[in-house]
GROMACS .gro file of C-alpha atoms in nm:
model
  455
    1MET     CA    1   3.335   2.768  -1.410
    2THR     CA    2   3.062   2.519  -1.495
    3THR     CA    3   3.053   2.396  -1.853
    4ALA     CA    4   2.706   2.331  -1.994
    5ARG     CA    5   2.665   1.981  -2.132
    6THR     CA    6   2.408   1.868  -2.384
    7ALA     CA    7   2.258   1.521  -2.397
    8THR     CA    8   2.401   1.276  -2.647
    9PRO     CA    9   2.160   1.159  -2.920
   10SER     CA   10   2.114   0.822  -2.748
   11THR     CA   11   2.043   0.989  -2.414
   12ALA     CA   12   1.796   1.228  -2.575
   13ARG     CA   13   1.617   0.937  -2.740
   14ALA     CA   14   1.593   0.752  -2.407
   15ILE     CA   15   1.453   1.061  -2.234
   16ASN     CA   16   1.197   1.118  -2.508
   17ASP     CA   17   1.093   0.752  -2.511
   18ARG     CA   18   1.041   0.750  -2.135
   19LEU     CA   19   0.840   1.072  -2.155
   20ALA     CA   20   0.610   0.924  -2.419
   21LEU     CA   21   0.572   0.595  -2.230
   22ASP     CA   22   0.482   0.774  -1.909
   23LEU     CA   23   0.218   0.979  -2.092
   24LEU     CA   24   0.067   0.664  -2.245
   25LEU     CA   25   0.062   0.503  -1.901
   26GLU     CA   26  -0.103   0.804  -1.738
   27ARG     CA   27  -0.351   0.899  -2.010
   28GLY     CA   28  -0.409   0.583  -2.211
   29PRO     CA   29  -0.392   0.560  -2.592
   30LEU     CA   30  -0.288   0.881  -2.769
   31THR     CA   31  -0.241   0.993  -3.127
   32ALA     CA   32   0.089   1.120  -3.261
   33SER     CA   33  -0.061   1.468  -3.258
   34ASP     CA   34  -0.148   1.427  -2.891
   35LEU     CA   35   0.209   1.326  -2.812
   36ARG     CA   36   0.350   1.623  -3.004
   37ALA     CA   37   0.121   1.861  -2.814
   38LEU     CA   38   0.197   1.708  -2.473
   39THR     CA   39   0.573   1.673  -2.516
   40GLY     CA   40   0.655   1.969  -2.739
   41LEU     CA   41   0.857   1.737  -2.961
   42SER     CA   42   0.868   1.778  -3.336
   43ARG     CA   43   0.672   1.565  -3.581
   44PRO     CA   44   0.980   1.369  -3.701
   45THR     CA   45   1.097   1.308  -3.343
   46VAL     CA   46   0.757   1.169  -3.238
   47ALA     CA   47   0.738   0.954  -3.550
   48ASP     CA   48   1.084   0.811  -3.477
   49LEU     CA   49   1.009   0.735  -3.112
   50LEU     CA   50   0.680   0.566  -3.198
   51GLU     CA   51   0.860   0.346  -3.448
   52ARG     CA   52   1.125   0.254  -3.189
   53LEU     CA   53   0.869   0.177  -2.920
   54GLN     CA   54   0.668  -0.040  -3.157
   55ARG     CA   55   0.979  -0.237  -3.254
   56SER     CA   56   1.056  -0.289  -2.884
   57GLY     CA   57   0.710  -0.436  -2.824
   58LEU     CA   58   0.613  -0.171  -2.570
   59VAL     CA   59   0.368   0.022  -2.789
   60ALA     CA   60   0.116  -0.091  -3.052
   61HIS     CA   61  -0.172   0.049  -3.255
   62ALA     CA   62  -0.482   0.080  -3.037
   63GLY     CA   63  -0.757   0.179  -3.280
   64GLU     CA   64  -0.847   0.522  -3.412
   65SER     CA   65  -0.958   0.844  -3.246
   66ALA     CA   66  -1.330   0.909  -3.283
   67ALA     CA   67  -1.259   1.282  -3.280
   68LEU     CA   68  -1.047   1.272  -3.596
   69ARG     CA   69  -1.101   1.158  -3.951
   70ARG     CA   70  -0.971   0.820  -4.054
   71GLY     CA   71  -0.607   0.812  -4.156
   72PRO     CA   72  -0.258   0.831  -4.004
   73ASN     CA   73  -0.344   1.131  -3.786
   74ALA     CA   74  -0.633   0.945  -3.623
   75ARG     CA   75  -0.427   0.637  -3.533
   76LEU     CA   76  -0.405   0.574  -3.159
   77TYR     CA   77  -0.100   0.427  -2.993
   78GLY     CA   78  -0.113   0.252  -2.656
   79LEU     CA   79   0.104   0.051  -2.422
   80VAL     CA   80   0.113  -0.324  -2.478
   81ALA     CA   81  -0.035  -0.412  -2.141
   82ASP     CA   82   0.060  -0.779  -2.153
   83ARG     CA   83   0.425  -0.700  -2.227
   84ALA     CA   84   0.490  -0.786  -1.862
   85HIS     CA   85   0.286  -0.903  -1.565
   86LEU     CA   86   0.333  -0.831  -1.198
   87ALA     CA   87   0.180  -0.913  -0.862
   88GLY     CA   88   0.118  -0.757  -0.524
   89ILE     CA   89   0.094  -0.969  -0.209
   90ASP     CA   90  -0.026  -0.873   0.138
   91ILE     CA   91   0.097  -1.111   0.410
   92ARG     CA   92  -0.096  -1.108   0.736
   93ALA     CA   93  -0.108  -1.342   1.033
   94SER     CA   94  -0.457  -1.445   0.921
   95GLY     CA   95  -0.348  -1.535   0.569
   96VAL     CA   96  -0.246  -1.392   0.235
   97SER     CA   97  -0.419  -1.175  -0.026
   98LEU     CA   98  -0.276  -1.124  -0.371
   99VAL     CA   99  -0.339  -0.938  -0.695
  100VAL     CA  100  -0.203  -1.011  -1.043
  101ALA     CA  101  -0.188  -0.711  -1.276
  102ASP     CA  102  -0.060  -0.613  -1.619
  103LEU     CA  103   0.203  -0.356  -1.715
  104THR     CA  104  -0.043  -0.069  -1.665
  105GLY     CA  105  -0.139  -0.186  -1.314
  106ARG     CA  106  -0.485  -0.309  -1.419
  107THR     CA  107  -0.604  -0.594  -1.199
  108LEU     CA  108  -0.638  -0.924  -1.384
  109GLY     CA  109  -0.703  -1.160  -1.096
  110THR     CA  110  -0.712  -1.191  -0.718
  111ALA     CA  111  -0.685  -1.466  -0.460
  112THR     CA  112  -0.713  -1.495  -0.083
  113ILE     CA  113  -0.561  -1.780   0.117
  114ALA     CA  114  -0.668  -1.816   0.480
  115ALA     CA  115  -0.409  -1.926   0.733
  116SER     CA  116  -0.668  -2.069   0.969
  117LEU     CA  117  -0.808  -2.315   0.715
  118PRO     CA  118  -0.518  -2.528   0.591
  119ALA     CA  119  -0.747  -2.761   0.400
  120ALA     CA  120  -0.951  -2.486   0.238
  121SER     CA  121  -0.944  -2.417  -0.132
  122ALA     CA  122  -0.753  -2.110  -0.245
  123ALA     CA  123  -0.899  -2.083  -0.593
  124PRO     CA  124  -0.812  -1.748  -0.749
  125VAL     CA  125  -1.086  -1.506  -0.848
  126VAL     CA  126  -1.032  -1.323  -1.176
  127ASP     CA  127  -1.212  -0.996  -1.214
  128GLY     CA  128  -1.167  -0.633  -1.303
  129GLU     CA  129  -1.165  -0.498  -0.949
  130GLU     CA  130  -0.896  -0.242  -0.885
  131PRO     CA  131  -0.656  -0.308  -0.596
  132ASN     CA  132  -0.751   0.011  -0.415
  133GLY     CA  133  -1.103  -0.097  -0.328
  134SER     CA  134  -1.262  -0.040   0.006
  135GLY     CA  135  -1.267  -0.402   0.123
  136ASP     CA  136  -1.061  -0.546   0.406
  137ALA     CA  137  -0.831  -0.766   0.199
  138GLY     CA  138  -0.539  -0.527   0.213
  139ALA     CA  139  -0.567  -0.397   0.567
  140PRO     CA  140  -0.242  -0.424   0.762
  141GLU     CA  141  -0.276  -0.613   1.087
  142SER     CA  142   0.044  -0.514   1.258
  143THR     CA  143   0.334  -0.277   1.247
  144GLY     CA  144   0.615  -0.503   1.353
  145CYS     CA  145   0.609  -0.450   1.729
  146SER     CA  146   0.500  -0.739   1.943
  147CYS     CA  147   0.178  -0.561   2.031
  148GLY     CA  148   0.089  -0.524   1.666
  149SER     CA  149   0.133  -0.889   1.576
  150SER     CA  150  -0.179  -1.094   1.535
  151GLY     CA  151  -0.214  -1.466   1.600
  152SER     CA  152   0.040  -1.718   1.482
  153GLY     CA  153  -0.141  -1.872   1.188
  154GLY     CA  154   0.088  -2.175   1.204
  155SER     CA  155   0.423  -2.201   1.366
  156GLY     CA  156   0.635  -2.327   1.081
  157GLY     CA  157   0.856  -2.631   1.102
  158GLY     CA  158   1.174  -2.735   1.270
  159GLY     CA  159   1.487  -2.892   1.120
  160ALA     CA  160   1.548  -3.198   0.906
  161GLY     CA  161   1.282  -3.467   0.929
  162ALA     CA  162   1.022  -3.231   1.078
  163VAL     CA  163   0.663  -3.296   0.980
  164THR     CA  164   0.493  -3.055   0.744
  165THR     CA  165   0.317  -2.785   0.943
  166ASP     CA  166   0.014  -2.571   0.869
  167GLY     CA  167   0.256  -2.288   0.791
  168ASP     CA  168   0.434  -2.503   0.530
  169LEU     CA  169   0.101  -2.592   0.372
  170LEU     CA  170   0.003  -2.227   0.363
  171VAL     CA  171   0.327  -2.141   0.183
  172GLU     CA  172   0.260  -2.414  -0.076
  173ARG     CA  173  -0.101  -2.306  -0.126
  174THR     CA  174  -0.002  -1.941  -0.162
  175VAL     CA  175   0.256  -2.013  -0.432
  176GLU     CA  176   0.008  -2.240  -0.610
  177ALA     CA  177  -0.263  -1.972  -0.593
  178LEU     CA  178  -0.026  -1.707  -0.725
  179LEU     CA  179   0.077  -1.922  -1.022
  180ALA     CA  180  -0.284  -2.026  -1.091
  181THR     CA  181  -0.404  -1.665  -1.081
  182ALA     CA  182  -0.125  -1.560  -1.315
  183ALA     CA  183  -0.200  -1.844  -1.555
  184GLU     CA  184  -0.569  -1.760  -1.556
  185ALA     CA  185  -0.474  -1.402  -1.642
  186GLY     CA  186  -0.263  -1.520  -1.936
  187ALA     CA  187   0.070  -1.445  -1.772
  188GLY     CA  188   0.339  -1.695  -1.867
  189GLU     CA  189   0.560  -1.558  -1.592
  190LEU     CA  190   0.560  -1.276  -1.341
  191HIS     CA  191   0.823  -1.011  -1.394
  192THR     CA  192   0.805  -0.863  -1.042
  193VAL     CA  193   0.623  -0.944  -0.719
  194ALA     CA  194   0.598  -0.683  -0.443
  195VAL     CA  195   0.520  -0.816  -0.097
  196GLY     CA  196   0.388  -0.624   0.202
  197ALA     CA  197   0.456  -0.777   0.541
  198PRO     CA  198   0.449  -0.670   0.906
  199GLY     CA  199   0.784  -0.619   1.071
  200LEU     CA  200   1.105  -0.434   0.998
  201VAL     CA  201   1.244  -0.463   0.645
  202ASP     CA  202   1.615  -0.388   0.622
  203PRO     CA  203   1.648  -0.119   0.353
  204ALA     CA  204   2.001  -0.234   0.265
  205THR     CA  205   1.938  -0.608   0.225
  206GLY     CA  206   1.561  -0.630   0.177
  207THR     CA  207   1.538  -0.896   0.446
  208LEU     CA  208   1.255  -0.927   0.697
  209ASN     CA  209   1.366  -0.888   1.057
  210ASN     CA  210   1.162  -1.161   1.222
  211SER     CA  211   1.248  -1.140   1.589
  212GLY     CA  212   1.026  -1.436   1.671
  213LYS     CA  213   0.711  -1.225   1.709
  214LEU     CA  214   0.588  -1.309   1.358
  215PRO     CA  215   0.477  -1.649   1.225
  216GLU     CA  216   0.764  -1.846   1.077
  217TRP     CA  217   0.570  -1.905   0.757
  218HIS     CA  218   0.610  -1.535   0.669
  219THR     CA  219   0.984  -1.588   0.622
  220LYS     CA  220   0.932  -1.923   0.447
  221LEU     CA  221   0.689  -1.771   0.198
  222LEU     CA  222   0.939  -1.499   0.107
  223ALA     CA  223   1.206  -1.763   0.053
  224ALA     CA  224   0.971  -1.966  -0.167
  225LEU     CA  225   0.886  -1.663  -0.380
  226ARG     CA  226   1.250  -1.564  -0.417
  227SER     CA  227   1.347  -1.915  -0.523
  228ARG     CA  228   1.150  -1.883  -0.847
  229PRO     CA  229   1.384  -1.793  -1.135
  230GLY     CA  230   1.310  -1.491  -1.351
  231THR     CA  231   1.094  -1.309  -1.096
  232GLU     CA  232   1.213  -1.015  -0.890
  233VAL     CA  233   1.069  -1.008  -0.538
  234ILE     CA  234   1.048  -0.674  -0.354
  235LEU     CA  235   0.974  -0.678   0.018
  236GLU     CA  236   0.831  -0.372   0.190
  237ASN     CA  237   0.670  -0.301   0.525
  238GLU     CA  238   0.293  -0.315   0.484
  239VAL     CA  239   0.222   0.030   0.631
  240ASN     CA  240   0.482   0.181   0.399
  241LEU     CA  241   0.292   0.032   0.106
  242ALA     CA  242  -0.030   0.184   0.239
  243GLY     CA  243   0.150   0.518   0.254
  244ILE     CA  244   0.257   0.482  -0.109
  245ALA     CA  245  -0.105   0.415  -0.205
  246GLU     CA  246  -0.233   0.722  -0.020
  247HIS     CA  247   0.039   0.930  -0.189
  248ARG     CA  248  -0.026   0.807  -0.541
  249ILE     CA  249  -0.401   0.736  -0.552
  250GLY     CA  250  -0.541   0.841  -0.215
  251ALA     CA  251  -0.583   1.133   0.020
  252ALA     CA  252  -0.231   1.275  -0.021
  253LYS     CA  253  -0.206   1.289  -0.401
  254ASP     CA  254  -0.142   1.663  -0.383
  255ARG     CA  255   0.121   1.641  -0.109
  256ARG     CA  256   0.498   1.601  -0.130
  257ASP     CA  257   0.520   1.578   0.250
  258PHE     CA  258   0.283   1.387   0.477
  259ALA     CA  259   0.266   1.114   0.738
  260LEU     CA  260   0.018   0.828   0.734
  261ILE     CA  261  -0.089   0.702   1.076
  262TRP     CA  262  -0.231   0.352   1.040
  263LEU     CA  263  -0.482   0.264   1.310
  264GLY     CA  264  -0.602  -0.094   1.326
  265HIS     CA  265  -0.522  -0.397   1.535
  266GLY     CA  266  -0.179  -0.239   1.571
  267VAL     CA  267  -0.056   0.111   1.500
  268GLY     CA  268   0.217   0.232   1.268
  269ALA     CA  269   0.317   0.518   1.044
  270SER     CA  270   0.452   0.580   0.698
  271VAL     CA  271   0.650   0.896   0.624
  272ILE     CA  272   0.674   1.063   0.284
  273LEU     CA  273   0.907   1.365   0.262
  274ASP     CA  274   0.997   1.548  -0.059
  275GLY     CA  275   0.782   1.294  -0.242
  276ARG     CA  276   0.991   0.998  -0.124
  277LEU     CA  277   0.921   0.720   0.124
  278ARG     CA  278   1.154   0.744   0.423
  279ARG     CA  279   1.251   0.413   0.580
  280GLY     CA  280   1.527   0.507   0.824
  281ALA     CA  281   1.863   0.341   0.889
  282SER     CA  282   1.715   0.006   0.991
  283GLY     CA  283   1.375   0.028   0.824
  284GLY     CA  284   1.212   0.134   1.149
  285THR     CA  285   1.071   0.474   1.055
  286GLY     CA  286   0.709   0.483   1.171
  287GLU     CA  287   0.730   0.235   1.460
  288ILE     CA  288   0.518   0.474   1.665
  289GLY     CA  289   0.358   0.197   1.868
  290PHE     CA  290   0.667   0.231   2.091
  291LEU     CA  291   0.623   0.605   2.136
  292PRO     CA  292   0.597   0.687   2.510
  293VAL     CA  293   0.277   0.881   2.574
  294PRO     CA  294   0.091   0.996   2.887
  295GLY     CA  295  -0.204   0.801   3.019
  296THR     CA  296  -0.046   0.455   3.013
  297ILE     CA  297   0.083   0.229   3.287
  298GLY     CA  298   0.459   0.220   3.265
  299LEU     CA  299   0.674   0.263   2.955
  300PRO     CA  300   0.734   0.048   2.647
  301ASP     CA  301   1.062  -0.137   2.616
  302SER     CA  302   1.270  -0.256   2.323
  303LYS     CA  303   1.070  -0.579   2.285
  304LYS     CA  304   0.714  -0.480   2.380
  305CYS     CA  305   0.519  -0.164   2.305
  306ASP     CA  306   0.287  -0.208   2.605
  307GLY     CA  307   0.272   0.135   2.765
  308GLY     CA  308   0.341   0.312   2.436
  309PHE     CA  309   0.111   0.483   2.184
  310HIS     CA  310  -0.015   0.137   2.086
  311SER     CA  311  -0.172   0.098   2.429
  312THR     CA  312  -0.398   0.399   2.374
  313VAL     CA  313  -0.515   0.366   2.012
  314SER     CA  314  -0.496  -0.003   1.919
  315SER     CA  315  -0.823  -0.177   1.839
  316ALA     CA  316  -0.833  -0.338   2.183
  317ALA     CA  317  -0.778   0.000   2.353
  318ILE     CA  318  -1.053   0.160   2.143
  319CYS     CA  319  -1.297  -0.118   2.233
  320GLU     CA  320  -1.220  -0.060   2.602
  321LEU     CA  321  -1.268   0.315   2.559
  322ALA     CA  322  -1.600   0.254   2.386
  323ALA     CA  323  -1.717   0.034   2.671
  324ARG     CA  324  -1.639   0.311   2.921
  325HIS     CA  325  -1.861   0.541   2.717
  326GLY     CA  326  -2.140   0.284   2.703
  327LEU     CA  327  -2.092   0.200   2.336
  328ARG     CA  328  -2.119  -0.158   2.217
  329ALA     CA  329  -1.823  -0.272   2.010
  330GLU     CA  330  -2.009  -0.488   1.761
  331PRO     CA  331  -1.861  -0.560   1.420
  332ASP     CA  332  -2.048  -0.484   1.100
  333THR     CA  333  -2.157  -0.835   1.006
  334GLU     CA  334  -2.277  -0.715   0.669
  335GLU     CA  335  -1.914  -0.646   0.580
  336GLY     CA  336  -1.808  -0.982   0.717
  337THR     CA  337  -1.586  -0.835   0.981
  338GLY     CA  338  -1.616  -1.107   1.241
  339ALA     CA  339  -1.776  -1.181   1.574
  340GLU     CA  340  -1.889  -0.946   1.847
  341ALA     CA  341  -1.616  -0.838   2.084
  342GLU     CA  342  -1.693  -0.969   2.431
  343PRO     CA  343  -1.471  -0.997   2.736
  344GLY     CA  344  -1.212  -1.265   2.682
  345VAL     CA  345  -1.215  -1.243   2.304
  346GLY     CA  346  -0.867  -1.211   2.157
  347ALA     CA  347  -0.736  -0.881   2.025
  348GLU     CA  348  -0.738  -1.007   1.666
  349ASP     CA  349  -1.111  -1.081   1.689
  350ARG     CA  350  -1.172  -0.738   1.841
  351GLU     CA  351  -1.011  -0.548   1.555
  352PRO     CA  352  -1.320  -0.529   1.332
  353ALA     CA  353  -1.534  -0.438   1.632
  354ALA     CA  354  -1.322  -0.127   1.688
  355GLY     CA  355  -1.393  -0.001   1.340
  356ALA     CA  356  -1.762  -0.075   1.378
  357VAL     CA  357  -1.792   0.115   1.705
  358VAL     CA  358  -1.609   0.419   1.565
  359ARG     CA  359  -1.836   0.418   1.261
  360ARG     CA  360  -2.143   0.395   1.483
  361ALA     CA  361  -2.012   0.672   1.707
  362VAL     CA  362  -1.981   0.900   1.404
  363GLU     CA  363  -2.332   0.810   1.286
  364THR     CA  364  -2.490   0.867   1.627
  365GLY     CA  365  -2.287   1.171   1.727
  366ALA     CA  366  -2.112   1.018   2.029
  367ASP     CA  367  -1.913   1.335   2.087
  368ASP     CA  368  -1.747   1.249   2.418
  369PHE     CA  369  -1.609   0.919   2.287
  370LEU     CA  370  -1.492   1.070   1.958
  371ASP     CA  371  -1.324   1.363   2.131
  372GLU     CA  372  -1.135   1.140   2.372
  373LEU     CA  373  -1.026   0.911   2.089
  374ALA     CA  374  -0.923   1.210   1.878
  375LEU     CA  375  -0.713   1.348   2.162
  376ARG     CA  376  -0.536   1.014   2.201
  377ILE     CA  377  -0.454   1.008   1.831
  378ALA     CA  378  -0.344   1.374   1.835
  379VAL     CA  379  -0.095   1.306   2.113
  380GLY     CA  380   0.090   1.058   1.894
  381ALA     CA  381   0.051   1.272   1.583
  382SER     CA  382   0.200   1.572   1.759
  383ALA     CA  383   0.524   1.384   1.823
  384ILE     CA  384   0.554   1.314   1.450
  385CYS     CA  385   0.471   1.673   1.361
  386VAL     CA  386   0.716   1.850   1.591
  387VAL     CA  387   1.002   1.631   1.467
  388LEU     CA  388   0.925   1.599   1.094
  389ASP     CA  389   0.684   1.886   1.022
  390PRO     CA  390   0.501   1.697   0.743
  391GLY     CA  391   0.224   1.957   0.722
  392CYS     CA  392  -0.033   1.685   0.669
  393VAL     CA  393  -0.135   1.371   0.857
  394VAL     CA  394  -0.354   1.105   0.696
  395LEU     CA  395  -0.553   0.868   0.918
  396GLY     CA  396  -0.563   0.525   0.760
  397GLY     CA  397  -0.647   0.171   0.858
  398GLU     CA  398  -0.971   0.043   0.999
  399ILE     CA  399  -1.014   0.331   1.245
  400GLY     CA  400  -0.919   0.607   1.004
  401GLN     CA  401  -1.156   0.466   0.744
  402ALA     CA  402  -1.442   0.427   0.992
  403GLY     CA  403  -1.392   0.771   1.150
  404GLY     CA  404  -1.367   0.947   0.816
  405PRO     CA  405  -1.358   1.328   0.792
  406GLU     CA  406  -1.542   1.364   1.125
  407LEU     CA  407  -1.268   1.197   1.327
  408ALA     CA  408  -0.997   1.365   1.118
  409SER     CA  409  -1.137   1.712   1.190
  410ARG     CA  410  -1.144   1.640   1.564
  411VAL     CA  411  -0.785   1.516   1.558
  412GLU     CA  412  -0.681   1.829   1.369
  413ARG     CA  413  -0.850   2.050   1.628
  414HIS     CA  414  -0.669   1.878   1.917
  415LEU     CA  415  -0.342   1.872   1.725
  416SER     CA  416  -0.355   2.248   1.671
  417ARG     CA  417  -0.347   2.291   2.050
  418LEU     CA  418  -0.062   2.044   2.102
  419SER     CA  419   0.175   2.145   1.822
  420PRO     CA  420   0.292   2.493   1.716
  421LEU     CA  421   0.313   2.372   1.354
  422ALA     CA  422   0.010   2.405   1.128
  423THR     CA  423  -0.089   2.053   1.025
  424GLU     CA  424  -0.385   1.939   0.819
  425VAL     CA  425  -0.542   1.605   0.914
  426ARG     CA  426  -0.721   1.405   0.646
  427ALA     CA  427  -0.908   1.076   0.638
  428GLY     CA  428  -0.743   0.817   0.418
  429THR     CA  429  -0.918   0.733   0.092
  430ALA     CA  430  -0.714   0.441  -0.042
  431GLY     CA  431  -0.944   0.207   0.149
  432GLY     CA  432  -0.891  -0.131   0.311
  433GLY     CA  433  -0.699  -0.252   0.005
  434ALA     CA  434  -0.428   0.013   0.048
  435VAL     CA  435  -0.149  -0.241   0.108
  436LEU     CA  436  -0.228  -0.436  -0.209
  437ALA     CA  437  -0.266  -0.111  -0.402
  438GLY     CA  438   0.075   0.003  -0.279
  439ALA     CA  439   0.227  -0.335  -0.365
  440VAL     CA  440   0.094  -0.320  -0.722
  441LEU     CA  441   0.221   0.037  -0.760
  442THR     CA  442   0.564  -0.063  -0.627
  443ALA     CA  443   0.590  -0.368  -0.852
  444GLY     CA  444   0.474  -0.163  -1.150
  445ASP     CA  445   0.739   0.102  -1.085
  446ALA     CA  446   1.010  -0.167  -1.079
  447VAL     CA  447   0.888  -0.327  -1.402
  448ARG     CA  448   0.869   0.002  -1.584
  449ARG     CA  449   1.214   0.112  -1.463
  450GLU     CA  450   1.357  -0.194  -1.635
  451LEU     CA  451   1.144  -0.185  -1.949
  452PHE     CA  452   1.114   0.192  -1.995
  453GLY     CA  453   1.456   0.291  -1.861
  454GLY     CA  454   1.530   0.587  -1.634
  455ASP     CA  455   1.456   0.624  -1.264
   0.00000   0.00000   0.00000
């Protein structure tokens, strides 16, 4: 026989406080009447919780409601946004992008530090731009497999007495830029920093598994961030962060189950089931670049994904496919995406060209090219669907963004012929800044768990 248990007064207060705080976070400043209507709590209970939250420094008066007469009933209460500050960081082989935000997740400042220009200034830019914009600052460049890794961006240093390398300078400049951006935003210290990086992140230890395929400065930067007292550092795979962004603010807001397929220089996936990110035993969920698929020469192995799904839908493969269809893989120079992809140009330089050619193919109705590309993507998506049955696949990254709903609908059509499971395919909407957006969301969740209590 199960005995019903009621919450203790202290537990009930904690639950009610968290409910009110979450409503203030989601909806902005509210009156006491609003909180009573939204929570169903009594007038005395709401009055008590507002008094507690004001004493704790989490809530303060935020003006008066224009819809009500002046007086106690019109008083608005809002979160104290500067009660804590947080940051999101996107580490790529080409450099680092970062965002500093307040307790509500509002962007206070940004900075970008290029790996290829060790002497360049990394002055932070403070603005009101949200981290889920459509720029390229947050676009993942790799998924952890060797084929997904971009250039080295500095090798890092050796043992004692080694000279300072470009990678060491980049680490120093990144930490300086982070602190300068925070100071400019009025943050005395950062409560939590969430970092997105390519590679496998051990879910048990939070360590980055750098098998030698990633620049050494990635690991050094994480160590430098973690050495700062008073700041929690959360490390997450970059594509997982993009998946969190699509789930919370993007194309999959209405889904508890979906898979994000990230298509850019490399290829990867993020899996959300029952509303939760799934990482796997070793953090390797979504390493679909290694997935054996037809149409490649040979098979991938444990160290290289050549011959896997990566070989058919990476940016380099898409540029080659475009050339076979007579399409020029030129980048969109207006968006600052780099130089034209010509024979002999490295894969990293060809990444923006792949997005540009897909966008142009959609605009010009290059059906044969789009259908062949969609079939390639559907082959990989079908493997995810028949194993996990997510019911929805979101196409993200440079290619998903460029192809939009047109490419997504073609992938869905091919997928319906390859898989017996009904699966909707959507174009991602979190934009090129999805990794930074996911990092800010992740850091914000951690801060609020500590300050608000609960899960």
